[in-house]
Amino acid sequence: MAARVEPGRISREGSPWTGLWAVVAKEMADYLTGIRMLILEMLAVLTAAGTVFMAAESLRTTVGQDRFLFLRLFTVQRDPLPAFIGFLAFLVPLIAIALTFDTVNGEFNRRTLSRVLAQPIYRDALLFGKFLAGLFTLTLVLTAIWLLVFGMGLARLGVPPGGEEVARSLLFLLATIFYGGVWLALALLFSVRFRQPATAALASIAVWLFFTVFWGIIAQGLAQILVPLRYGLVQEVLAQDQVAQALARLSPITLYSEVMMALLYPSLRAFGLVGVLLQFQEGVIVGAPLPLSQSLLLVWPQLTGLIAATVLLFAISYILFQRQEIRA
Amino acid sequence: MDGPVIQTQELTKRYGDFVAVDRLNLVVEPGEVFGLLGPNGSGKTTTILMLLGLTEPTSGTVRVMGLDPARQPLSVKSRVGYIPDQVGFYDDLTARENLIYIAKLNGIPREEAYRRIDEALEQMGLKEVADRPVGTYSRGMRQRLGVAEVLIKRPSLIIMDEPTLGLDPEAAREFLNTIRDLKAQGITVLVASHLLHQVQAVCDRVGLFHRGRMVLEGTVEALARQVLGGGYRVYVEAVGPQAAILEALRRLPDATKAEAMGSERYMVEGRRDLRGEAARAVVEAGGSLRALQLEEPSLDDVYARYFQEVEHGREG
């Protein structure tokens, strides 16, 4: 009898999400009880408490002068500690990478992967469940830190936050979670791609370092090559800055910091040269603060960019995982 | 249930140029223990993965309980228990927690799951240690936990990949008894192994794999008859005139082969058990009999002999 292959698409029975919540529950339990998470949470809480305490101390003198006092809690820095947002941009990728860098290859190495996939679930559920569990864990940790900041603010400043402040800082929390999602998806991708968890961790950290340290410099350099300053005109300087900005926005760190700026500095109207100026010389901003909807509009592309990056990275890991031979 | 539990037709899997499984036609009937035997890399695990829908066949068809694992993987996987090679568990969770996770993945309601887990752990003799982390388990215990795990889905077919590998002889023997118990419960069992002599004892039928092809199939006795010619091998230890004894042994009815192995040892192969006749022949030839031993047909011999012949055939 001749070999026969079914023609056309193979339609699969049942939902691809069968068993999803079982995976999410199990992974979250693992994350939340693991020593690794305990260390990271302590680190995060310590830095949050430290920076916000210092910020509150310096803000106590200006109570009543600033309409957005609570937002200052996140952004004001006082030596020797940097501002809270600086720490967050640094810590969130670290926590996210630590959550997922060994999630798939770890199962492979413990030889549990084939056993789990022999259960009536699809691979979709396993991978997405792992990602969701990471995202939920991250949300939990970040929300806890956010509440801590607000609580300390109430206690130290003695004034309640206004409605718009709460809304802005909640959106900031949401953006931070999306930002963490990018790094979760990146580490997940490497955990599918590399069999050794150490390799996956190193690769994730390498990407993170690249964007943190080098990408800004490279973007500047590339902009100078692409749009050289011939006559030193203002238009040229601005054009070059635009290109540099566009390149820099390929980095999730740039996207996140822009979202952060727009949400936490209500008077911010533009990024780039002006934005950079404002970033370092707060307090001298001229003009009235923007309404929340306008600030949101300003960073809408950045927010969607963060989500798109997450989706893209997850899609790549999904394809790799589907194609992977799972034989031990 | 009607019809075979497993049926494959011309099942083939290629990885690039390498043919892992070559036109496999396999039929496993309900209630039997079937051995998928052969050396490492001969296509056993790939066959299993295709049966479970964990990898897609290049060509050919697979039916497991009448279902196509590529199209209905969830139905197949909820009816089939799979114990992979060197089964792994989450070491920091207890045995019970490990099983609860699997029960949840199978969508078994909580009450029912707890009942089945208790039953399965009891049956596998793990009840006392059920709340210890699996990291503290021995290899034999892990293997039994693997069986307990598949039992909670009440499977009609259990597939085991190298179940006795790495077990000490005692644990391996116990595990083979476990397979017999499963068969007694009416569960069909498919065992893949390269340890032929260990699993031959529990298999109703075996299929011998070589380079992706199932080259021989049948009961162990039938294969022994087919390949070894006789299948019964008697070792004789006797003192006396060697030439005369050997000649007498050769002339035994139903003997296919007799040879001397050293000065006082002889080997006779026959189509039946020739111990009685051999003893008489030695004495009549003027020798004194020291020992007589029947060797049951062994799959290792079948395998070795068959491929010797295949290789010879190829050269000749």
Tab-separated table of N, CA, C and O in Angstrom, chain A residues 30-97:
chain	number	residue	atom	x	y	z
A	30	ASP	N	5.530	28.240	41.683
A	30	ASP	CA	6.980	28.064	41.645
A	30	ASP	C	7.699	29.389	41.811
A	30	ASP	O	8.633	29.523	42.592
A	31	TYR	N	7.258	30.388	41.030
A	31	TYR	CA	7.918	31.696	41.068
A	31	TYR	C	7.842	32.305	42.456
A	31	TYR	O	8.812	32.826	42.984
A	32	LEU	N	6.637	32.259	43.026
A	32	LEU	CA	6.424	32.996	44.260
A	32	LEU	C	7.078	32.330	45.457
A	32	LEU	O	7.351	32.983	46.456
A	33	THR	N	7.332	31.018	45.358
A	33	THR	CA	7.942	30.352	46.501
A	33	THR	C	9.447	30.182	46.319
A	33	THR	O	10.133	29.783	47.251
A	34	GLY	N	9.940	30.501	45.123
A	34	GLY	CA	11.360	30.271	44.865
A	34	GLY	C	12.253	31.270	45.594
A	34	GLY	O	11.873	32.408	45.835
A	35	ILE	N	13.448	30.814	45.922
A	35	ILE	CA	14.441	31.661	46.592
A	35	ILE	C	14.805	32.838	45.675
A	35	ILE	O	14.976	33.968	46.122
A	36	ARG	N	14.909	32.541	44.387
A	36	ARG	CA	15.314	33.547	43.417
A	36	ARG	C	14.412	34.775	43.480
A	36	ARG	O	14.870	35.909	43.524
A	37	MET	N	13.094	34.504	43.533
A	37	MET	CA	12.146	35.609	43.575
A	37	MET	C	12.252	36.361	44.892
A	37	MET	O	12.148	37.577	44.937
A	38	LEU	N	12.503	35.626	45.962
A	38	LEU	CA	12.611	36.244	47.274
A	38	LEU	C	13.735	37.281	47.262
A	38	LEU	O	13.569	38.417	47.716
A	39	ILE	N	14.870	36.889	46.704
A	39	ILE	CA	16.017	37.801	46.643
A	39	ILE	C	15.659	39.041	45.837
A	39	ILE	O	15.895	40.174	46.265
A	40	LEU	N	15.049	38.816	44.664
A	40	LEU	CA	14.731	39.949	43.801
A	40	LEU	C	13.699	40.870	44.432
A	40	LEU	O	13.786	42.090	44.324
A	41	GLU	N	12.727	40.265	45.113
A	41	GLU	CA	11.705	41.086	45.753
A	41	GLU	C	12.312	41.937	46.862
A	41	GLU	O	11.999	43.126	46.991
A	42	MET	N	13.202	41.327	47.627
A	42	MET	CA	13.836	42.090	48.693
A	42	MET	C	14.636	43.252	48.126
A	42	MET	O	14.592	44.379	48.633
A	43	LEU	N	15.341	42.968	47.056
A	43	LEU	CA	16.134	44.003	46.388
A	43	LEU	C	15.235	45.142	45.924
A	43	LEU	O	15.515	46.322	46.154
A	44	ALA	N	14.115	44.747	45.292
A	44	ALA	CA	13.204	45.756	44.746
A	44	ALA	C	12.593	46.591	45.864
A	44	ALA	O	12.539	47.822	45.781
A	45	VAL	N	12.161	45.917	46.920
A	45	VAL	CA	11.512	46.637	48.019
A	45	VAL	C	12.506	47.579	48.688
A	45	VAL	O	12.200	48.728	49.007
A	46	LEU	N	13.737	47.083	48.882
A	46	LEU	CA	14.762	47.922	49.515
A	46	LEU	C	15.021	49.183	48.697
A	46	LEU	O	15.040	50.288	49.237
A	47	THR	N	15.212	49.019	47.407
A	47	THR	CA	15.514	50.188	46.583
A	47	THR	C	14.317	51.126	46.539
A	47	THR	O	14.483	52.345	46.631
A	48	ALA	N	13.109	50.538	46.411
A	48	ALA	CA	11.926	51.386	46.373
A	48	ALA	C	11.817	52.189	47.659
A	48	ALA	O	11.681	53.414	47.641
A	49	ALA	N	11.935	51.508	48.785
A	49	ALA	CA	11.801	52.178	50.067
A	49	ALA	C	12.878	53.252	50.214
A	49	ALA	O	12.591	54.400	50.590
A	50	GLY	N	14.105	52.892	49.863
A	50	GLY	CA	15.214	53.829	50.015
A	50	GLY	C	15.043	55.084	49.180
A	50	GLY	O	15.088	56.205	49.687
A	51	THR	N	14.801	54.885	47.893
A	51	THR	CA	14.729	56.047	47.008
A	51	THR	C	13.523	56.917	47.336
A	51	THR	O	13.620	58.143	47.327
A	52	VAL	N	12.399	56.263	47.610
A	52	VAL	CA	11.197	57.061	47.864
A	52	VAL	C	11.303	57.806	49.192
A	52	VAL	O	10.860	58.945	49.319
A	53	PHE	N	11.946	57.175	50.150
A	53	PHE	CA	12.146	57.848	51.433
A	53	PHE	C	12.956	59.130	51.237
A	53	PHE	O	12.591	60.201	51.723
A	54	MET	N	14.039	58.991	50.475
A	54	MET	CA	14.884	60.151	50.223
A	54	MET	C	14.106	61.242	49.462
A	54	MET	O	14.208	62.432	49.773
A	55	ALA	N	13.331	60.766	48.461
A	55	ALA	CA	12.554	61.736	47.676
A	55	ALA	C	11.565	62.466	48.561
A	55	ALA	O	11.419	63.689	48.494
A	56	ALA	N	10.884	61.706	49.428
A	56	ALA	CA	9.889	62.315	50.307
A	56	ALA	C	10.541	63.344	51.227
A	56	ALA	O	10.002	64.420	51.466
A	57	GLU	N	11.727	63.008	51.703
A	57	GLU	CA	12.428	63.941	52.586
A	57	GLU	C	12.650	65.287	51.897
A	57	GLU	O	12.434	66.342	52.464
A	58	SER	N	13.072	65.223	50.638
A	58	SER	CA	13.366	66.480	49.960
A	58	SER	C	12.088	67.179	49.501
A	58	SER	O	12.071	68.379	49.298
A	59	LEU	N	11.005	66.410	49.353
A	59	LEU	CA	9.750	67.017	48.907
A	59	LEU	C	8.984	67.691	50.055
A	59	LEU	O	8.161	68.565	49.827
A	60	ARG	N	9.257	67.268	51.268
A	60	ARG	CA	8.506	67.798	52.418
A	60	ARG	C	8.596	69.322	52.499
A	60	ARG	O	7.689	69.990	52.963
A	61	THR	N	9.697	69.823	52.005
A	61	THR	CA	9.894	71.269	52.090
A	61	THR	C	9.025	72.020	51.095
A	61	THR	O	8.754	73.193	51.265
A	62	THR	N	8.597	71.318	50.013
A	62	THR	CA	7.873	72.032	48.962
A	62	THR	C	6.400	71.685	48.924
A	62	THR	O	5.724	71.966	47.944
A	63	VAL	N	5.913	71.019	49.962
A	63	VAL	CA	4.499	70.652	49.976
A	63	VAL	C	3.641	71.895	49.758
A	63	VAL	O	3.882	72.931	50.352
A	64	GLY	N	2.639	71.761	48.874
A	64	GLY	CA	1.750	72.893	48.657
A	64	GLY	C	2.143	73.729	47.454
A	64	GLY	O	1.319	74.458	46.906
A	65	GLN	N	3.422	73.610	47.011
A	65	GLN	CA	3.830	74.400	45.848
A	65	GLN	C	3.617	73.643	44.545
A	65	GLN	O	3.553	74.241	43.476
A	66	ASP	N	3.548	72.321	44.641
A	66	ASP	CA	3.520	71.508	43.417
A	66	ASP	C	2.183	70.804	43.279
A	66	ASP	O	1.699	70.184	44.223
A	67	ARG	N	1.600	70.918	42.087
A	67	ARG	CA	0.310	70.267	41.875
A	67	ARG	C	0.472	68.748	41.793
A	67	ARG	O	-0.425	67.992	42.108
A	68	PHE	N	1.607	68.311	41.311
A	68	PHE	CA	1.814	66.865	41.117
A	68	PHE	C	2.859	66.333	42.082
A	68	PHE	O	3.844	65.718	41.705
A	69	LEU	N	2.606	66.583	43.336
A	69	LEU	CA	3.574	66.228	44.359
A	69	LEU	C	3.872	64.722	44.387
A	69	LEU	O	5.010	64.298	44.497
A	70	PHE	N	2.814	63.948	44.238
A	70	PHE	CA	3.008	62.503	44.347
A	70	PHE	C	3.835	61.947	43.206
A	70	PHE	O	4.610	61.008	43.380
A	71	LEU	N	3.671	62.534	42.039
A	71	LEU	CA	4.462	62.054	40.907
A	71	LEU	C	5.941	62.341	41.135
A	71	LEU	O	6.805	61.596	40.675
A	72	ARG	N	6.209	63.432	41.857
A	72	ARG	CA	7.607	63.764	42.164
A	72	ARG	C	8.284	62.650	42.968
A	72	ARG	O	9.492	62.449	42.880
A	73	LEU	N	7.473	61.928	43.749
A	73	LEU	CA	8.028	60.838	44.547
A	73	LEU	C	8.812	59.866	43.679
A	73	LEU	O	9.821	59.304	44.083
A	74	PHE	N	8.298	59.660	42.460
A	74	PHE	CA	8.935	58.692	41.568
A	74	PHE	C	10.181	59.270	40.910
A	74	PHE	O	11.073	58.543	40.507
A	75	THR	N	10.195	60.603	40.758
A	75	THR	CA	11.224	61.171	39.887
A	75	THR	C	12.299	61.967	40.601
A	75	THR	O	13.381	62.149	40.066
A	76	VAL	N	11.990	62.461	41.806
A	76	VAL	CA	12.983	63.300	42.480
A	76	VAL	C	14.117	62.431	43.003
A	76	VAL	O	13.896	61.349	43.526
A	77	GLN	N	15.315	62.917	42.819
A	77	GLN	CA	16.434	62.169	43.369
A	77	GLN	C	17.162	63.023	44.383
A	77	GLN	O	17.170	64.239	44.316
A	78	ARG	N	17.719	62.369	45.373
A	78	ARG	CA	18.528	63.088	46.329
A	78	ARG	C	19.737	62.234	46.639
A	78	ARG	O	19.617	61.045	46.893
A	79	ASP	N	20.902	62.817	46.575
A	79	ASP	CA	22.144	62.068	46.779
A	79	ASP	C	22.107	61.371	48.130
A	79	ASP	O	21.543	61.907	49.077
A	80	PRO	N	22.664	60.198	48.256
A	80	PRO	CA	23.436	59.479	47.246
A	80	PRO	C	22.601	58.579	46.329
A	80	PRO	O	23.173	57.904	45.489
A	81	LEU	N	21.289	58.527	46.529
A	81	LEU	CA	20.496	57.580	45.746
A	81	LEU	C	19.931	58.231	44.490
A	81	LEU	O	19.529	59.401	44.541
A	82	PRO	N	19.865	57.484	43.364
A	82	PRO	CA	19.203	58.009	42.180
A	82	PRO	C	17.682	57.966	42.348
A	82	PRO	O	17.182	57.448	43.341
A	83	ALA	N	16.969	58.500	41.387
A	83	ALA	CA	15.513	58.524	41.475
A	83	ALA	C	14.942	57.111	41.348
A	83	ALA	O	15.581	56.212	40.788
A	84	PHE	N	13.738	56.945	41.852
A	84	PHE	CA	13.064	55.654	41.825
A	84	PHE	C	12.937	55.107	40.406
A	84	PHE	O	13.170	53.923	40.156
A	85	ILE	N	12.587	55.990	39.481
A	85	ILE	CA	12.388	55.501	38.101
A	85	ILE	C	13.685	54.975	37.498
A	85	ILE	O	13.675	54.046	36.710
A	86	GLY	N	14.795	55.575	37.891
A	86	GLY	CA	16.086	55.092	37.398
A	86	GLY	C	16.321	53.659	37.840
A	86	GLY	O	16.720	52.793	37.043
A	87	PHE	N	16.025	53.411	39.094
A	87	PHE	CA	16.175	52.059	39.619
A	87	PHE	C	15.243	51.072	38.918
A	87	PHE	O	15.616	49.940	38.610
A	88	LEU	N	14.026	51.565	38.668
A	88	LEU	CA	13.016	50.673	38.101
A	88	LEU	C	13.403	50.234	36.691
A	88	LEU	O	13.306	49.051	36.342
A	89	ALA	N	13.873	51.184	35.880
A	89	ALA	CA	14.276	50.862	34.510
A	89	ALA	C	15.377	49.817	34.515
A	89	ALA	O	15.545	49.055	33.570
A	90	PHE	N	16.105	49.783	35.618
A	90	PHE	CA	17.239	48.894	35.748
A	90	PHE	C	16.803	47.535	36.304
A	90	PHE	O	17.226	46.479	35.854
A	91	LEU	N	15.915	47.586	37.292
A	91	LEU	CA	15.541	46.374	38.022
A	91	LEU	C	14.509	45.507	37.294
A	91	LEU	O	14.568	44.290	37.365
A	92	VAL	N	13.570	46.160	36.617
A	92	VAL	CA	12.484	45.393	35.981
A	92	VAL	C	13.016	44.367	34.976
A	92	VAL	O	12.613	43.208	35.015
A	93	PRO	N	13.945	44.760	34.075
A	93	PRO	CA	14.478	43.743	33.162
A	93	PRO	C	15.141	42.601	33.912
A	93	PRO	O	14.974	41.426	33.552
A	94	LEU	N	15.836	42.943	34.990
A	94	LEU	CA	16.540	41.909	35.753
A	94	LEU	C	15.549	40.905	36.342
A	94	LEU	O	15.730	39.692	36.240
A	95	ILE	N	14.466	41.436	36.942
A	95	ILE	CA	13.456	40.541	37.519
A	95	ILE	C	12.817	39.690	36.423
A	95	ILE	O	12.672	38.470	36.558
A	96	ALA	N	12.480	40.338	35.305
A	96	ALA	CA	11.804	39.617	34.220
A	96	ALA	C	12.690	38.510	33.668
A	96	ALA	O	12.242	37.383	33.459
A	97	ILE	N	13.955	38.823	33.444
A	97	ILE	CA	14.871	37.812	32.906
A	97	ILE	C	15.022	36.664	33.901
A	97	ILE	O	14.990	35.491	33.534
